[in-house]
C-alpha cells in the first residue's frame, strides 16, 4: 500500500510539472488580452506597483459603497519589503482617488445595466 501511495504522489507531481506552466501561460494570455497586465520593467515591488495594478482592474462595491478589493498573494520576501516601506501620505491619497474613480465607474455601470 505504501508503494502505491508513493507512486500516486510521484505521478501527481509529474502531472503538475507539465500542467502548471501551461496553466500560467493561459492565465497570462487572458490577462494580457483583457489589458490587466502591469509590467514592472525591473522596478522593485512597491506600493506604487500595487497602485498601478489597482488602477488596471475593475472594482465592485458593496451596498455601503465599500470597495471589494481583490486578494493579493505575494512571496513572504515581497511582503516584508512592503512592511519596511509603508505607503506615504501621497500614495494613500492616490489610492483614495483611484478607489473614488472606480466607485463612480461602478455606479455608472449599474445605472446603465439593461435587464433582459
XYZ file of C-alpha atoms in Angstrom:
116
model
C 0.000 0.000 0.000
C 2.842 2.392 0.820
C 4.367 1.811 -2.617
C 1.050 2.681 -4.266
C 0.782 5.928 -2.308
C 4.345 6.888 -3.256
C 3.634 6.156 -6.942
C 0.430 8.223 -6.875
C 2.282 11.098 -5.221
C 5.074 10.976 -7.817
C 2.572 10.811 -10.680
C 0.765 13.810 -9.207
C 3.998 15.813 -9.039
C 4.834 14.920 -12.654
C 1.356 15.928 -13.771
C 1.667 19.289 -12.040
C 5.088 19.884 -13.610
C 3.571 19.559 -17.074
C 0.215 21.202 -16.327
C 1.158 24.307 -14.349
C 3.372 26.005 -16.968
C 0.500 25.657 -19.469
C -1.958 26.969 -16.888
C 0.152 30.044 -16.108
C 0.764 30.689 -19.811
C -3.001 30.621 -20.428
C -3.722 32.927 -17.473
C -1.060 35.330 -18.763
C -2.670 35.352 -22.230
C -6.099 36.082 -20.722
C -4.697 38.904 -18.575
C -2.841 40.448 -21.500
C -5.936 40.243 -23.715
C -8.020 41.987 -21.057
C -5.411 44.704 -20.515
C -4.846 43.727 -16.879
C -1.079 43.369 -17.072
C 1.359 45.674 -15.306
C 4.941 45.333 -16.500
C 7.251 46.476 -13.718
C 10.149 46.641 -16.198
C 12.593 45.666 -13.475
C 11.170 48.093 -10.940
C 11.239 46.620 -7.432
C 7.965 45.569 -5.842
C 6.403 48.573 -4.129
C 3.151 50.243 -3.147
C 3.382 52.265 -6.375
C 3.176 48.997 -8.348
C 0.153 47.980 -6.295
C -1.469 51.293 -7.242
C -0.732 50.627 -10.924
C -2.364 47.208 -10.590
C -5.358 48.670 -8.751
C -5.762 51.239 -11.496
C -5.951 48.489 -14.160
C -8.713 46.349 -12.678
C -12.464 46.750 -12.439
C -13.714 47.036 -8.858
C -17.082 46.199 -7.404
C -18.537 47.824 -4.305
C -20.876 46.526 -1.611
C -24.214 48.100 -0.678
C -22.468 50.543 1.690
C -20.112 51.697 -1.084
C -17.042 49.873 0.254
C -14.670 48.505 -2.394
C -14.408 44.751 -2.777
C -10.639 44.705 -3.140
C -9.016 41.605 -4.606
C -6.861 39.332 -2.504
C -3.208 39.645 -3.392
C -0.827 36.755 -2.857
C 2.844 37.650 -2.614
C 6.043 35.914 -1.652
C 6.966 36.466 2.024
C 10.074 38.399 0.944
C 7.912 40.859 -1.005
C 5.549 41.229 1.921
C 8.491 42.068 4.170
C 9.646 44.744 1.689
C 6.194 46.317 1.788
C 6.166 46.281 5.575
C 9.542 48.016 5.707
C 8.337 50.758 3.350
C 4.760 51.656 4.314
C 2.821 53.856 1.894
C 3.349 57.592 2.031
C 0.519 60.082 2.509
C 0.784 60.911 -1.193
C 0.420 57.220 -2.125
C -2.553 56.801 0.217
C -4.177 59.860 -1.354
C -3.617 58.410 -4.822
C -5.193 55.139 -3.639
C -8.257 57.060 -2.401
C -8.521 58.857 -5.741
C -8.325 55.584 -7.680
C -10.980 53.977 -5.480
C -13.249 57.011 -5.792
C -12.909 56.946 -9.586
C -13.604 53.187 -9.579
C -16.687 53.783 -7.383
C -18.010 56.297 -9.931
C -17.344 53.839 -12.784
C -19.123 51.090 -10.818
C -22.146 53.300 -10.188
C -22.227 54.332 -13.858
C -22.204 50.653 -14.885
C -25.078 49.918 -12.505
C -27.157 52.808 -13.839
C -26.650 51.682 -17.424
C -27.414 47.968 -16.984
C -30.057 46.545 -19.260
C -32.391 43.868 -17.970
C -33.253 41.075 -20.388
